[in-house]
XYZ file of C-alpha atoms in Angstrom:
427
model
C -0.365 40.394 -35.135
C -0.432 36.648 -34.467
C -1.403 37.065 -30.813
C -3.976 39.720 -31.725
C -5.666 37.323 -34.144
C -5.631 34.555 -31.522
C -7.128 36.805 -28.831
C -9.819 38.115 -31.201
C -10.707 34.574 -32.258
C -10.883 33.454 -28.650
C -13.456 36.118 -27.793
C -15.723 35.377 -30.768
C -18.493 32.794 -30.412
C -17.872 32.262 -26.711
C -20.434 29.457 -26.426
C -18.283 27.046 -28.391
C -15.182 28.036 -26.458
C -17.051 27.579 -23.170
C -18.193 24.114 -24.285
C -14.630 23.080 -25.131
C -13.273 24.474 -21.864
C -16.060 22.729 -19.911
C -15.283 19.376 -21.544
C -11.611 19.762 -20.647
C -12.474 20.919 -17.132
C -14.662 17.862 -16.472
C -12.018 15.495 -17.803
C -9.280 17.149 -15.763
C -11.514 17.200 -12.670
C -12.007 13.430 -12.826
C -8.302 12.883 -13.530
C -7.290 15.135 -10.622
C -9.726 13.468 -8.219
C -8.667 9.917 -9.115
C -4.961 10.773 -8.933
C -5.327 12.551 -5.589
C -7.361 9.693 -4.116
C -5.281 6.860 -5.588
C -2.016 8.285 -4.231
C -3.438 8.204 -0.696
C -5.676 5.149 -1.014
C -2.787 2.858 -1.907
C -0.971 3.694 1.332
C -4.224 3.642 3.310
C -5.218 0.210 1.983
C -1.723 -1.137 2.595
C -1.919 -0.034 6.228
C -5.442 -1.417 6.558
C -4.186 -4.775 5.285
C -1.558 -4.761 7.995
C -4.379 -4.931 10.546
C -5.314 -8.323 9.068
C -2.123 -9.997 10.189
C 1.582 -10.354 9.456
C 2.832 -11.100 5.953
C 6.326 -12.445 6.756
C 7.393 -15.487 8.790
C 10.933 -15.759 10.180
C 12.275 -19.129 11.400
C 15.758 -20.560 12.059
C 17.401 -21.660 8.822
C 18.696 -24.862 10.474
C 15.462 -25.745 12.270
C 14.119 -29.296 12.419
C 10.844 -30.309 10.856
C 7.923 -29.150 13.027
C 5.597 -31.674 14.601
C 2.293 -29.868 14.178
C -1.193 -31.100 14.990
C -4.010 -28.657 14.404
C -1.506 -25.849 13.877
C 0.208 -26.476 17.258
C 3.925 -27.333 17.369
C 4.414 -30.304 19.738
C 8.179 -30.599 19.438
C 10.018 -30.852 22.767
C 11.584 -27.601 23.881
C 15.055 -29.134 23.541
C 14.437 -29.988 19.858
C 15.024 -27.671 16.944
C 16.865 -24.375 16.656
C 16.199 -21.042 18.344
C 16.933 -17.416 17.565
C 18.284 -14.694 19.882
C 15.772 -12.086 21.004
C 18.543 -9.505 21.380
C 19.016 -9.268 17.575
C 15.468 -8.137 16.808
C 16.286 -4.432 17.041
C 18.332 -4.813 13.840
C 15.104 -5.163 11.851
C 14.691 -1.395 12.195
C 18.043 -0.782 10.501
C 17.276 -2.255 7.063
C 16.834 0.010 4.036
C 13.038 -0.244 4.284
C 13.006 0.018 8.086
C 10.108 2.487 8.070
C 8.006 -0.114 6.247
C 8.368 -2.526 9.178
C 5.079 -1.850 10.968
C 5.696 -4.373 13.733
C 6.992 -7.816 14.636
C 6.276 -10.337 17.359
C 8.417 -13.325 18.428
C 6.736 -16.559 19.520
C 7.843 -19.487 21.660
C 5.517 -22.493 21.952
C 5.926 -24.549 25.118
C 3.955 -27.727 25.983
C 3.066 -27.387 29.677
C 0.898 -28.871 32.386
C -1.867 -26.549 33.533
C -3.830 -26.552 36.782
C -6.527 -23.930 37.248
C -7.365 -22.265 40.573
C -7.175 -24.603 43.556
C -7.590 -27.715 41.410
C -4.933 -30.393 41.738
C -5.803 -32.005 38.399
C -3.498 -30.950 35.566
C -3.898 -31.203 31.834
C -1.345 -31.097 29.073
C -1.811 -27.901 27.068
C 0.083 -25.499 24.861
C 1.434 -22.175 26.043
C 2.430 -19.484 23.555
C 4.909 -16.908 24.738
C 4.940 -13.590 22.862
C 4.947 -9.822 23.232
C 1.842 -7.702 23.389
C 3.321 -4.191 23.495
C 7.044 -4.481 24.083
C 9.785 -1.858 23.850
C 12.695 -2.919 21.635
C 16.010 -1.071 21.630
C 17.256 -0.247 18.129
C 21.061 -0.173 17.572
C 20.934 3.632 17.183
C 19.563 3.889 20.734
C 15.944 4.642 19.838
C 12.976 2.641 21.087
C 10.380 0.798 19.022
C 7.111 -0.477 20.525
C 5.940 -3.702 18.924
C 4.211 -7.022 19.558
C 0.918 -8.660 18.611
C -0.732 -5.288 19.162
C 1.006 -4.256 15.923
C 1.047 -7.530 13.967
C -2.422 -8.775 14.895
C -4.520 -5.809 16.047
C -7.709 -7.594 14.974
C -7.354 -10.122 17.823
C -10.036 -9.276 20.352
C -9.849 -9.936 24.082
C -12.739 -10.099 26.506
C -10.977 -8.316 29.362
C -7.493 -6.949 28.714
C -4.171 -8.135 27.411
C -1.388 -9.177 29.738
C 1.391 -6.743 30.594
C 4.770 -7.794 29.191
C 6.953 -9.094 31.990
C 4.068 -9.439 34.480
C 2.774 -12.740 35.893
C -0.323 -12.551 33.708
C -1.826 -14.401 30.766
C -4.778 -14.467 28.417
C -6.474 -17.754 27.559
C -7.966 -18.880 24.270
C -11.753 -19.061 24.017
C -11.805 -22.841 23.471
C -9.452 -23.762 26.307
C -11.254 -21.347 28.643
C -14.555 -23.104 27.985
C -13.015 -26.570 28.250
C -11.140 -25.952 31.512
C -13.548 -23.455 33.031
C -11.049 -20.603 33.068
C -12.360 -17.104 33.706
C -11.035 -13.550 33.674
C -9.726 -12.672 37.129
C -8.895 -16.271 38.006
C -5.482 -17.886 38.237
C -3.773 -20.732 36.441
C -0.625 -22.642 37.403
C 1.763 -23.295 34.536
C 4.525 -25.921 34.594
C 5.871 -28.148 37.334
C 8.435 -28.051 40.100
C 10.867 -25.172 40.192
C 9.620 -23.819 36.866
C 5.973 -23.622 37.923
C 4.404 -20.183 37.703
C 1.005 -18.959 38.850
C -0.476 -16.482 36.407
C -3.462 -14.196 36.697
C -5.908 -14.488 33.810
C -6.545 -10.998 32.461
C -8.747 -11.877 29.491
C -10.111 -14.435 27.029
C -8.827 -14.110 23.454
C -10.620 -15.211 20.295
C -8.692 -15.310 17.007
C -10.290 -18.155 15.066
C -6.882 -19.866 14.969
C -4.664 -22.046 17.090
C -4.492 -19.376 19.799
C -8.076 -20.213 20.782
C -6.849 -23.525 22.187
C -3.767 -22.210 24.004
C -2.657 -19.906 26.782
C -0.836 -16.738 25.725
C 1.675 -15.354 28.201
C 4.582 -12.895 28.138
C 7.563 -14.232 26.198
C 9.797 -13.899 29.248
C 7.642 -16.354 31.220
C 7.591 -18.887 28.362
C 11.387 -18.619 28.096
C 11.755 -19.234 31.817
C 9.535 -22.329 31.785
C 11.234 -23.692 28.654
C 14.714 -22.963 29.975
C 15.427 -20.802 26.909
C 16.171 -17.305 28.242
C 16.389 -14.643 25.548
C 15.339 -17.009 22.740
C 12.344 -17.572 20.490
C 11.405 -20.040 17.762
C 9.488 -18.049 15.144
C 8.841 -14.411 14.328
C 5.895 -12.801 12.571
C 6.629 -9.526 10.779
C 4.136 -7.028 9.394
C 5.647 -4.945 6.575
C 4.240 -2.465 4.079
C 4.985 -3.752 0.578
C 4.089 -2.978 -3.024
C 2.311 -5.558 -5.225
C 4.619 -8.175 -6.671
C 5.351 -8.232 -10.383
C 7.540 -10.303 -12.712
C 10.620 -8.251 -11.837
C 10.177 -8.749 -8.077
C 10.152 -12.537 -8.508
C 13.533 -12.712 -10.237
C 16.531 -14.227 -8.493
C 18.791 -11.402 -7.235
C 21.843 -13.496 -8.122
C 20.955 -13.245 -11.825
C 20.470 -9.453 -11.818
C 22.862 -6.857 -13.150
C 24.117 -4.245 -10.637
C 21.604 -1.702 -11.961
C 18.724 -4.187 -11.747
C 19.790 -5.251 -8.265
C 19.827 -1.640 -7.035
C 16.362 -1.072 -8.506
C 15.029 -4.269 -6.892
C 16.750 -3.562 -3.556
C 15.351 -0.017 -3.423
C 11.773 -1.125 -4.154
C 9.547 -2.246 -1.242
C 8.828 -5.674 -2.713
C 8.169 -8.386 -0.172
C 11.093 -10.297 -1.701
C 13.551 -7.391 -1.280
C 12.434 -6.715 2.299
C 12.856 -10.429 3.087
C 16.358 -10.314 1.600
C 17.307 -7.301 3.716
C 15.975 -8.994 6.852
C 18.110 -12.063 6.174
C 21.147 -9.818 5.797
C 20.550 -8.280 9.231
C 19.591 -11.541 10.976
C 22.071 -14.208 9.865
C 20.918 -17.789 10.232
C 17.240 -17.103 9.608
C 14.862 -18.067 6.834
C 12.309 -15.416 5.841
C 9.209 -16.555 3.982
C 6.239 -14.612 2.742
C 2.839 -15.686 4.033
C 1.442 -16.170 0.544
C -2.256 -16.042 1.396
C -1.811 -12.575 2.888
C 0.801 -11.153 0.516
C -0.822 -12.312 -2.720
C -4.300 -11.266 -1.603
C -3.074 -7.771 -0.735
C -1.214 -7.488 -4.028
C -4.256 -8.458 -6.085
C -6.547 -6.003 -4.324
C -4.080 -3.113 -4.561
C -3.461 -3.867 -8.239
C -7.171 -4.010 -9.018
C -7.939 -0.791 -7.140
C -5.101 0.951 -8.952
C -6.279 -0.467 -12.280
C -9.798 0.765 -11.632
C -8.537 4.274 -10.881
C -6.502 4.368 -14.096
C -9.431 3.013 -16.105
C -11.719 5.779 -14.828
C -9.039 8.392 -15.538
C -8.395 7.184 -19.085
C -12.136 6.997 -19.815
C -12.624 10.599 -18.612
C -9.696 11.850 -20.691
C -10.928 9.968 -23.765
C -14.388 11.489 -23.384
C -12.843 14.955 -23.047
C -10.753 14.371 -26.190
C -13.871 13.336 -28.144
C -15.712 16.482 -27.019
C -12.760 18.677 -27.989
C -12.534 16.946 -31.365
C -16.227 17.510 -32.070
C -16.124 21.210 -31.212
C -12.859 21.691 -33.123
C -14.310 20.062 -36.247
C -17.329 22.351 -36.069
C -15.113 25.396 -35.579
C -12.986 24.527 -38.610
C -16.066 24.058 -40.802
C -17.494 27.405 -39.710
C -14.229 29.222 -40.357
C -13.338 27.708 -43.738
C -13.641 31.065 -45.459
C -11.343 32.688 -42.903
C -8.805 29.895 -43.352
C -9.020 30.204 -47.135
C -8.464 33.959 -46.945
C -5.417 33.495 -44.726
C -3.963 30.945 -47.146
C -4.705 33.205 -50.126
C -2.850 36.073 -48.417
C 0.233 33.898 -48.114
C -0.132 32.152 -44.753
C 1.759 28.851 -44.683
C 0.519 25.512 -43.353
C 2.547 26.070 -40.199
C 1.093 29.512 -39.532
C -2.489 28.321 -39.941
C -1.788 25.266 -37.796
C -0.049 27.381 -35.137
C -3.044 29.689 -35.066
C -5.438 26.887 -34.097
C -2.881 25.193 -31.803
C -2.566 28.435 -29.814
C -6.349 28.530 -29.427
C -6.415 24.956 -28.143
C -3.569 25.558 -25.700
C -5.317 28.620 -24.317
C -8.496 26.570 -23.865
C -6.441 23.807 -22.249
C -5.011 26.314 -19.760
C -8.480 27.539 -18.771
C -9.940 24.011 -18.659
C -6.950 22.653 -16.731
C -7.131 25.324 -14.026
C -10.893 24.882 -13.635
C -10.593 21.087 -13.699
C -7.889 21.055 -11.037
C -9.975 23.240 -8.714
C -13.079 21.081 -9.218
C -11.013 17.896 -8.909
C -9.646 18.896 -5.488
C -13.207 19.302 -4.189
C -14.295 16.037 -5.823
C -11.287 14.208 -4.347
C -12.231 15.285 -0.828
C -15.819 14.129 -1.372
C -14.765 10.745 -2.800
C -11.963 10.195 -0.312
C -14.115 10.980 2.712
C -17.304 9.295 1.523
C -15.877 6.080 0.047
C -12.454 5.471 1.581
C -12.772 7.424 4.835
C -9.715 9.604 4.196
C -9.074 13.237 3.335
C -6.579 13.194 0.426
C -3.417 15.209 0.841
C -3.273 18.298 -1.357
C -0.373 17.790 -3.769
C 0.565 20.906 -5.721
C 2.906 18.828 -7.869
C -0.207 17.534 -9.650
C -1.139 21.014 -10.845
C 1.482 21.285 -13.631
C 0.841 17.613 -14.453
C -2.885 18.310 -14.930
C -2.132 21.340 -17.105
C 0.214 19.272 -19.263
C -2.378 16.482 -19.594
C -5.035 19.055 -20.520
C -2.763 20.392 -23.272
C -2.114 16.898 -24.614
C -5.815 16.013 -24.575
C -6.746 19.284 -26.328
C -4.127 18.811 -29.027
C -4.850 15.125 -29.627
C -8.616 15.703 -29.680
C -8.311 18.475 -32.257
C -5.476 16.913 -34.277
C -7.656 15.817 -37.212
C -9.467 19.145 -37.672
C -6.189 21.059 -37.275
C -4.500 19.032 -40.009
C -7.426 19.576 -42.371
C -7.448 23.311 -41.618
C -3.714 23.762 -42.205
C -3.834 21.875 -45.524
C -7.010 23.473 -46.863
C -6.876 24.624 -50.504
C -7.893 28.330 -50.576
C -9.278 28.425 -54.145
C -12.253 26.045 -53.662
C -12.956 27.531 -50.242
C -13.159 31.097 -51.547
C -15.396 29.985 -54.417
C -17.778 28.543 -51.779
C -17.261 24.927 -52.863
């Protein structure tokens, strides 16, 4: 009998039921679209940020103070500490190894440079690094990395050097000052360590590289007399925005807190894992990059949640308005049910069943509309096609039920506690 009454009530006055279902459908559509987009946009933005440069700097823990002028390290090659190149494959064995997008070692070497057939030499800076280098991971796999992964926004007029070849790219400023051109040659170093390199391109980064010559790391190591060594390492890693928990000292954490921190891709936890795999190094976050990324990701996520909450609140208000009207129109029916012996719970359950049935219809329609809306928003605004996640379907249905019940809570309470005598007298 209960289900018969509910089904009969659901088919009467369909306009009001359609209005309630439409309000729920619109709210669920917006919620579905924002959730679908936000789950993909966070990862997409994080990867886009990685194209802006590395966010971690690795240096020897026992290194001497750098002598930098204009961002260039002028320490002699025999000063300071160095790190072994052979250990870099261990970076792909940390817990968050898949979040390591790329890394590139650097070795700065002050050298004398003579261009072409010129006998005049000038004192300049050479930066040895990798462009696209194959690194052997301890499990035997290969990982391609270098500045092509850590700094893909660097642009070269010409082409990059090939790792291991007698080639180099020159910074835009030094090329203009010394008259260096793509296709020409430049002699690096003196005596037995002198090397003649072919210029394959002119690089422009807006940084210290514009006033230096970039060559394969192997050549810089040979000239510096430091085979298999480097001085600093830039790492590009996918991280989640920092919060108060991520900034705590791991030494003060309980075992449960430490496991939670260790298993979260915070920049602090990834740095800690890198130091565990590379003993004798100091890992520091590049704050300008890391903090800027964190703020943008947090704000984008906050905006998505704000839009979702606003849509759900609007849907709840619409449901509340239609429910209040329905209760007023059906006061005589409620009074008759109470007069025939229906309890508060039975009357309340009657209207709750109606709202849940409307929530089911509105949730299904909203999810379908939201998938279409997510594809439109993702493609038009963020340039991505969101991944279809069926796990959101039961979540949307549950949210629709909560919104329907909360929106109609006031009218349902009044209906279940209505006094039948005044209602039946028409008061």
